[in-house]
Amino acid sequence: MVTIIKKLAVIAVCFLIIDQAAGLFLDLCRDKSPDGRYYKTKHSLETSDEDVVIIGSSRGEMNYNPFVIEDSLKVTAWNASRGGQGLPYFHAIQNGILNRYVPKIVILNIEGSMLEHRRFLAEAGFLRPFYQGHPEIQPILNEISYFEKFYNRLRLFSYNSSYYYLLRPYLIKGLDGRREDKGWKPRDGRIHEIFLRDTTEIVKDTEPLNEGAVAEFEHIAKTFKEKGSRLFIVVSPNYQVYEDNTPTINYLRNFAKSNQIPLLIHSNDTTMIRNPDFFIDPDHLNRQGSTYFTKKLIGEIRPLLTASL
Amino acid sequence: MLFNSIDFAIFLPIVFVLYWFVTNRNLKLQNAFLILVSYIFYGWWDWRFLSLIAFSSVVDFLVGLKMGGLEDPVKRKRLLWLSLIVNLGFLGFFKYFNFFTESFTEAFSFFGSEINARTLNIVLPVGISFYTFQTLSYTIDVYRKNIEPTRDALAFFAFVSFFPQLVAGPIERAAHLLPQFYYLKKFSYDEVSYGLKKMLWGLFMKVAVADRLAIYVETIYGHSDLHTGISFAVATIFFAVQIYCDFAGYSLIAIGCAQMFGFDLMENFRRPYFSATFKEFWSRWHISLSTWFRDYVYIPLGGNRVSKARNYLNLFVTFTVSGLWHGANWTFVAWGALHGTFQCVEKGFLDGLRIKVPHVLKVALIFLFTCVAWVFFRAVNIGQAMYILQTIFTRPGTSLYFGDKGMFAFSILGMGILFANDYVQEYRPKFRLLHNPYPAVRFATIVFLLVYIVGLGVFDGSQFIYFQF
């Protein structure tokens, strides 16, 4: 028994040495990342100081053109959205930003059924490489599991499965979002013909709202408002999907009204949702669509800003 | 409790220390302790279903005892039927009630009659197919007088509920495992060391290969209307490796875990994708189940001591029933029937052919046909399976969907390591790394696997596929 314990101890020590050494290397790769998702997240959490911040998932990342916002409103803009993420990621990014400064304007992209689904908590594990250096995001990641605070002491665990996207920007630049695009991921091209259709699906969800998602959304929205940011909640368009009467949208209408937060719904904008030239796939706008949509959105936001001044 | 969970990582060392330091002087205490921790292990999932295991154990223990004292074949058969009805009754109710109800309803509506049958909201007890088959094998073997009935209740209860193999096998036979509960275990460094290494490799197979592949497979099979034939083909190959790593990984952890407590469980997988015939495949894949079906279904049906036609029927029926054992869905039945057909064709036509086919080509062909059958195993219904096969063979397309390229790359890497290991074990055993004669190689391999598992494993607490069976 003693022999086993001794050998297990030696293996554990060796493993921990390798783990910490690998951690140092991976931290360096993360901090010096030339572009891509880790550069973007680091900027969002640590160095962003833009007047306008866009927060969302992949729709947020692709559908909002920061250059249009900058030109139209004469401000600086940063798109902090991240594909495949949900409210916990938004919350973590919010904490990272508000820990340092208060953006003048925040555009929060919410999907038409987002508050009916799970919170995408596990997906926020993407932020684990930033866990140790960012106490403000730890409570959110700690919700993933009770043991998260222990797991993240292992650097290899924090970087689990991140290596491809962490190292690729050093070899090939611009594949995962270019630095000069300010967080936006424009996509060129047109929706594939297999997705083309003549009819529009009118979404009539009857799913109940997810209490956890609603609570997290309310926290995010109210915190931005309390801190003094002008918050705009936006529902962006999907190809041939008309969403205007989902539990999420109905809830957003009530919430926006009672909290005096502008809600801009574009999932019912038939000029956009029926135009395949605007889309790269059923859920995301292409460069042309994104630019058109952002211009249209700013056209709605500008008078609201002026009115409040 | 899952082997790949933090709960088990805490549970195992506590049980290990108590087993070897507190209960190591008394056999009854050791067995009682194993029953207790096995019930905790199972009850962690849902304690209500412990009553099923306890009831099956009591019934089969008493049936065995009673049968042992009887010579009258009629009375012995009655007792056997009692055990069969209780065990298969539980299995039938929990696993197949809704399946048969729905199937009958659909069959009637197909012929124009409408019947109103109610399905029930039934939770399938984890591992019911495994422990039911294990305990059934005891009563059948006692009935056949292959083994003596045990009078040691503690040993029998520990045999039925032994936690390493309780929920997903290997399905042990009483003749092999039960006697191991009759003697006090002595701590052995070698046994514990071998056990830990098996557990490590099993964990690698599960979290670093199977769960990684599952992400891609789910993406493709979960959205079958969006993908090309090439993507389906790749996803099916991935699934073939996923299910192998998932189940063989579980079996290895179970075998290694049992070994740490001084028990020897049977080998359940022996690199099945290196098989050159279907017969060989089934002597390497889920060995404990295929031998169970051989001994308790195929041979009682007449095995190969009957006419050729009847022999083929026996093979086909055995494999079809084994398909149904895997799950209450026609897809599993189709999977079993396909394997039955493969076996019949191989036995009936191919065995007699004198064409020389290179070994590697045979292995590739067997793998290919196995993959065709896996499509049925993975699909949600027969319609989806047929659509996927049709797409693979008639509309392969030109573009392969990679999904997350990082995940895809790590999937290939994991499969590469797995293939290298299996190849070495199969053809170059002296180069085995985890059991290498040089301590430095063994040590480096262990550390590498730990680093790989922590750095590239999937830790989403996913269940082992075979738990659902």
mmCIF file of N, CA, C and O in Angstrom, chain A residues 242-285:
data_model
loop_
_atom_site.group_PDB
_atom_site.id
_atom_site.type_symbol
_atom_site.label_atom_id
_atom_site.label_comp_id
_atom_site.label_asym_id
_atom_site.label_seq_id
_atom_site.Cartn_x
_atom_site.Cartn_y
_atom_site.Cartn_z
ATOM 1 N N TYR A 242 -40.587 34.537 -38.918
ATOM 2 C CA TYR A 242 -41.240 35.735 -38.393
ATOM 3 C C TYR A 242 -41.513 35.509 -36.908
ATOM 4 O O TYR A 242 -42.313 34.664 -36.533
ATOM 5 N N GLU A 243 -40.821 36.281 -36.099
ATOM 6 C CA GLU A 243 -40.994 36.134 -34.641
ATOM 7 C C GLU A 243 -41.468 37.463 -34.069
ATOM 8 O O GLU A 243 -40.733 38.458 -34.097
ATOM 9 N N ASP A 244 -42.688 37.459 -33.593
ATOM 10 C CA ASP A 244 -43.194 38.700 -33.000
ATOM 11 C C ASP A 244 -44.052 38.412 -31.774
ATOM 12 O O ASP A 244 -44.393 39.301 -31.028
ATOM 13 N N ASN A 245 -44.372 37.135 -31.611
ATOM 14 C CA ASN A 245 -45.336 36.795 -30.563
ATOM 15 C C ASN A 245 -44.862 35.572 -29.774
ATOM 16 O O ASN A 245 -45.629 34.675 -29.479
ATOM 17 N N THR A 246 -43.572 35.536 -29.482
ATOM 18 C CA THR A 246 -43.068 34.407 -28.695
ATOM 19 C C THR A 246 -43.121 34.789 -27.213
ATOM 20 O O THR A 246 -43.172 35.981 -26.885
ATOM 21 N N PRO A 247 -43.085 33.815 -26.320
ATOM 22 C CA PRO A 247 -43.056 34.161 -24.886
ATOM 23 C C PRO A 247 -41.896 35.097 -24.554
ATOM 24 O O PRO A 247 -42.051 36.009 -23.744
ATOM 25 N N THR A 248 -40.749 34.889 -25.215
ATOM 26 C CA THR A 248 -39.595 35.752 -24.936
ATOM 27 C C THR A 248 -39.883 37.186 -25.370
ATOM 28 O O THR A 248 -39.670 38.136 -24.600
ATOM 29 N N ILE A 249 -40.394 37.337 -26.582
ATOM 30 C CA ILE A 249 -40.640 38.697 -27.089
ATOM 31 C C ILE A 249 -41.747 39.387 -26.282
ATOM 32 O O ILE A 249 -41.640 40.568 -25.942
ATOM 33 N N ASN A 250 -42.774 38.633 -25.949
ATOM 34 C CA ASN A 250 -43.845 39.232 -25.143
ATOM 35 C C ASN A 250 -43.330 39.659 -23.773
ATOM 36 O O ASN A 250 -43.682 40.728 -23.264
ATOM 37 N N TYR A 251 -42.470 38.804 -23.206
ATOM 38 C CA TYR A 251 -41.882 39.170 -21.909
ATOM 39 C C TYR A 251 -41.010 40.419 -22.066
ATOM 40 O O TYR A 251 -41.070 41.345 -21.240
ATOM 41 N N LEU A 252 -40.202 40.452 -23.155
ATOM 42 C CA LEU A 252 -39.312 41.602 -23.376
ATOM 43 C C LEU A 252 -40.112 42.896 -23.503
ATOM 44 O O LEU A 252 -39.709 43.949 -22.998
ATOM 45 N N ARG A 253 -41.264 42.795 -24.176
ATOM 46 C CA ARG A 253 -42.107 44.006 -24.329
ATOM 47 C C ARG A 253 -42.522 44.546 -22.959
ATOM 48 O O ARG A 253 -42.419 45.746 -22.696
ATOM 49 N N ASN A 254 -42.986 43.639 -22.102
ATOM 50 C CA ASN A 254 -43.428 44.078 -20.758
ATOM 51 C C ASN A 254 -42.256 44.618 -19.949
ATOM 52 O O ASN A 254 -42.361 45.654 -19.299
ATOM 53 N N PHE A 255 -41.142 43.888 -20.025
ATOM 54 C CA PHE A 255 -39.957 44.292 -19.245
ATOM 55 C C PHE A 255 -39.459 45.664 -19.719
ATOM 56 O O PHE A 255 -39.167 46.549 -18.908
ATOM 57 N N ALA A 256 -39.372 45.814 -21.043
ATOM 58 C CA ALA A 256 -38.846 47.066 -21.601
ATOM 59 C C ALA A 256 -39.758 48.233 -21.217
ATOM 60 O O ALA A 256 -39.280 49.317 -20.850
ATOM 61 N N LYS A 257 -41.059 47.984 -21.270
ATOM 62 C CA LYS A 257 -42.007 49.058 -20.945
ATOM 63 C C LYS A 257 -41.892 49.454 -19.475
ATOM 64 O O LYS A 257 -41.793 50.639 -19.145
ATOM 65 N N SER A 258 -41.872 48.453 -18.610
ATOM 66 C CA SER A 258 -41.852 48.775 -17.176
ATOM 67 C C SER A 258 -40.506 49.344 -16.721
ATOM 68 O O SER A 258 -40.452 50.038 -15.718
ATOM 69 N N ASN A 259 -39.447 49.056 -17.457
ATOM 70 C CA ASN A 259 -38.132 49.560 -17.054
ATOM 71 C C ASN A 259 -37.635 50.694 -17.952
ATOM 72 O O ASN A 259 -36.512 51.156 -17.796
ATOM 73 N N GLN A 260 -38.490 51.108 -18.872
ATOM 74 C CA GLN A 260 -38.179 52.215 -19.793
ATOM 75 C C GLN A 260 -36.851 51.981 -20.514
ATOM 76 O O GLN A 260 -35.963 52.822 -20.537
ATOM 77 N N ILE A 261 -36.743 50.773 -21.049
ATOM 78 C CA ILE A 261 -35.571 50.425 -21.858
ATOM 79 C C ILE A 261 -36.050 50.213 -23.295
ATOM 80 O O ILE A 261 -37.024 49.468 -23.512
ATOM 81 N N PRO A 262 -35.424 50.855 -24.269
ATOM 82 C CA PRO A 262 -35.889 50.671 -25.656
ATOM 83 C C PRO A 262 -35.710 49.221 -26.123
ATOM 84 O O PRO A 262 -34.662 48.624 -25.890
ATOM 85 N N LEU A 263 -36.772 48.700 -26.750
ATOM 86 C CA LEU A 263 -36.741 47.351 -27.316
ATOM 87 C C LEU A 263 -36.955 47.467 -28.825
ATOM 88 O O LEU A 263 -37.983 48.011 -29.262
ATOM 89 N N LEU A 264 -36.016 47.015 -29.593
ATOM 90 C CA LEU A 264 -36.095 47.157 -31.050
ATOM 91 C C LEU A 264 -36.181 45.767 -31.671
ATOM 92 O O LEU A 264 -35.201 45.020 -31.717
ATOM 93 N N ILE A 265 -37.387 45.415 -32.101
ATOM 94 C CA ILE A 265 -37.628 44.062 -32.620
ATOM 95 C C ILE A 265 -37.503 44.069 -34.145
ATOM 96 O O ILE A 265 -38.234 44.799 -34.827
ATOM 97 N N HIS A 266 -36.595 43.285 -34.653
ATOM 98 C CA HIS A 266 -36.416 43.187 -36.110
ATOM 99 C C HIS A 266 -36.678 41.780 -36.631
ATOM 100 O O HIS A 266 -36.474 41.521 -37.809
ATOM 101 N N SER A 267 -37.096 40.909 -35.733
ATOM 102 C CA SER A 267 -37.426 39.556 -36.192
ATOM 103 C C SER A 267 -38.788 39.537 -36.869
ATOM 104 O O SER A 267 -39.245 38.497 -37.319
ATOM 105 N N ASN A 268 -39.455 40.703 -36.900
ATOM 106 C CA ASN A 268 -40.735 40.816 -37.614
ATOM 107 C C ASN A 268 -40.597 41.750 -38.823
ATOM 108 O O ASN A 268 -41.581 42.170 -39.390
ATOM 109 N N ASP A 269 -39.341 42.050 -39.172
ATOM 110 C CA ASP A 269 -39.071 43.000 -40.256
ATOM 111 C C ASP A 269 -39.084 42.247 -41.593
ATOM 112 O O ASP A 269 -38.073 41.660 -42.004
ATOM 113 N N THR A 270 -40.229 42.226 -42.240
ATOM 114 C CA THR A 270 -40.372 41.370 -43.427
ATOM 115 C C THR A 270 -39.477 41.807 -44.586
ATOM 116 O O THR A 270 -39.130 40.992 -45.433
ATOM 117 N N THR A 271 -39.104 43.068 -44.624
ATOM 118 C CA THR A 271 -38.196 43.475 -45.713
ATOM 119 C C THR A 271 -36.842 42.784 -45.559
ATOM 120 O O THR A 271 -36.158 42.538 -46.545
ATOM 121 N N MET A 272 -36.488 42.491 -44.350
ATOM 122 C CA MET A 272 -35.205 41.808 -44.147
ATOM 123 C C MET A 272 -35.358 40.297 -44.164
ATOM 124 O O MET A 272 -34.613 39.597 -44.831
ATOM 125 N N ILE A 273 -36.309 39.789 -43.389
ATOM 126 C CA ILE A 273 -36.352 38.334 -43.214
ATOM 127 C C ILE A 273 -36.677 37.597 -44.518
ATOM 128 O O ILE A 273 -36.358 36.426 -44.659
ATOM 129 N N ARG A 274 -37.282 38.322 -45.486
ATOM 130 C CA ARG A 274 -37.640 37.649 -46.745
ATOM 131 C C ARG A 274 -36.581 37.843 -47.840
ATOM 132 O O ARG A 274 -36.750 37.351 -48.943
ATOM 133 N N ASN A 275 -35.531 38.544 -47.509
ATOM 134 C CA ASN A 275 -34.525 38.834 -48.540
ATOM 135 C C ASN A 275 -33.295 37.928 -48.384
ATOM 136 O O ASN A 275 -32.452 38.151 -47.511
ATOM 137 N N PRO A 276 -33.159 36.903 -49.237
ATOM 138 C CA PRO A 276 -32.021 35.973 -49.072
ATOM 139 C C PRO A 276 -30.668 36.635 -49.317
ATOM 140 O O PRO A 276 -29.647 36.115 -48.859
ATOM 141 N N ASP A 277 -30.675 37.776 -50.003
ATOM 142 C CA ASP A 277 -29.394 38.451 -50.273
ATOM 143 C C ASP A 277 -28.752 38.994 -48.997
ATOM 144 O O ASP A 277 -27.574 39.332 -48.994
ATOM 145 N N PHE A 278 -29.505 39.084 -47.938
ATOM 146 C CA PHE A 278 -28.986 39.623 -46.684
ATOM 147 C C PHE A 278 -28.369 38.541 -45.783
ATOM 148 O O PHE A 278 -27.770 38.863 -44.770
ATOM 149 N N PHE A 279 -28.571 37.284 -46.133
ATOM 150 C CA PHE A 279 -28.199 36.216 -45.191
ATOM 151 C C PHE A 279 -27.065 35.341 -45.711
ATOM 152 O O PHE A 279 -26.961 35.100 -46.918
ATOM 153 N N ILE A 280 -26.262 34.857 -44.775
ATOM 154 C CA ILE A 280 -25.220 33.884 -45.101
ATOM 155 C C ILE A 280 -25.716 32.475 -44.749
ATOM 156 O O ILE A 280 -25.308 31.488 -45.335
ATOM 157 N N ASP A 281 -26.600 32.396 -43.777
ATOM 158 C CA ASP A 281 -27.286 31.148 -43.416
ATOM 159 C C ASP A 281 -28.601 31.556 -42.756
ATOM 160 O O ASP A 281 -28.839 32.760 -42.570
ATOM 161 N N PRO A 282 -29.476 30.611 -42.403
ATOM 162 C CA PRO A 282 -30.802 31.029 -41.918
ATOM 163 C C PRO A 282 -30.765 31.918 -40.664
ATOM 164 O O PRO A 282 -31.717 32.652 -40.407
ATOM 165 N N ASP A 283 -29.685 31.840 -39.912
ATOM 166 C CA ASP A 283 -29.662 32.556 -38.633
ATOM 167 C C ASP A 283 -28.800 33.816 -38.639
ATOM 168 O O ASP A 283 -28.845 34.585 -37.677
ATOM 169 N N HIS A 284 -27.990 33.984 -39.680
ATOM 170 C CA HIS A 284 -27.006 35.071 -39.620
ATOM 171 C C HIS A 284 -26.990 35.913 -40.889
ATOM 172 O O HIS A 284 -27.122 35.380 -41.997
ATOM 173 N N LEU A 285 -26.790 37.211 -40.676
ATOM 174 C CA LEU A 285 -26.694 38.131 -41.816
ATOM 175 C C LEU A 285 -25.294 38.073 -42.411
ATOM 176 O O LEU A 285 -24.322 37.825 -41.691
#
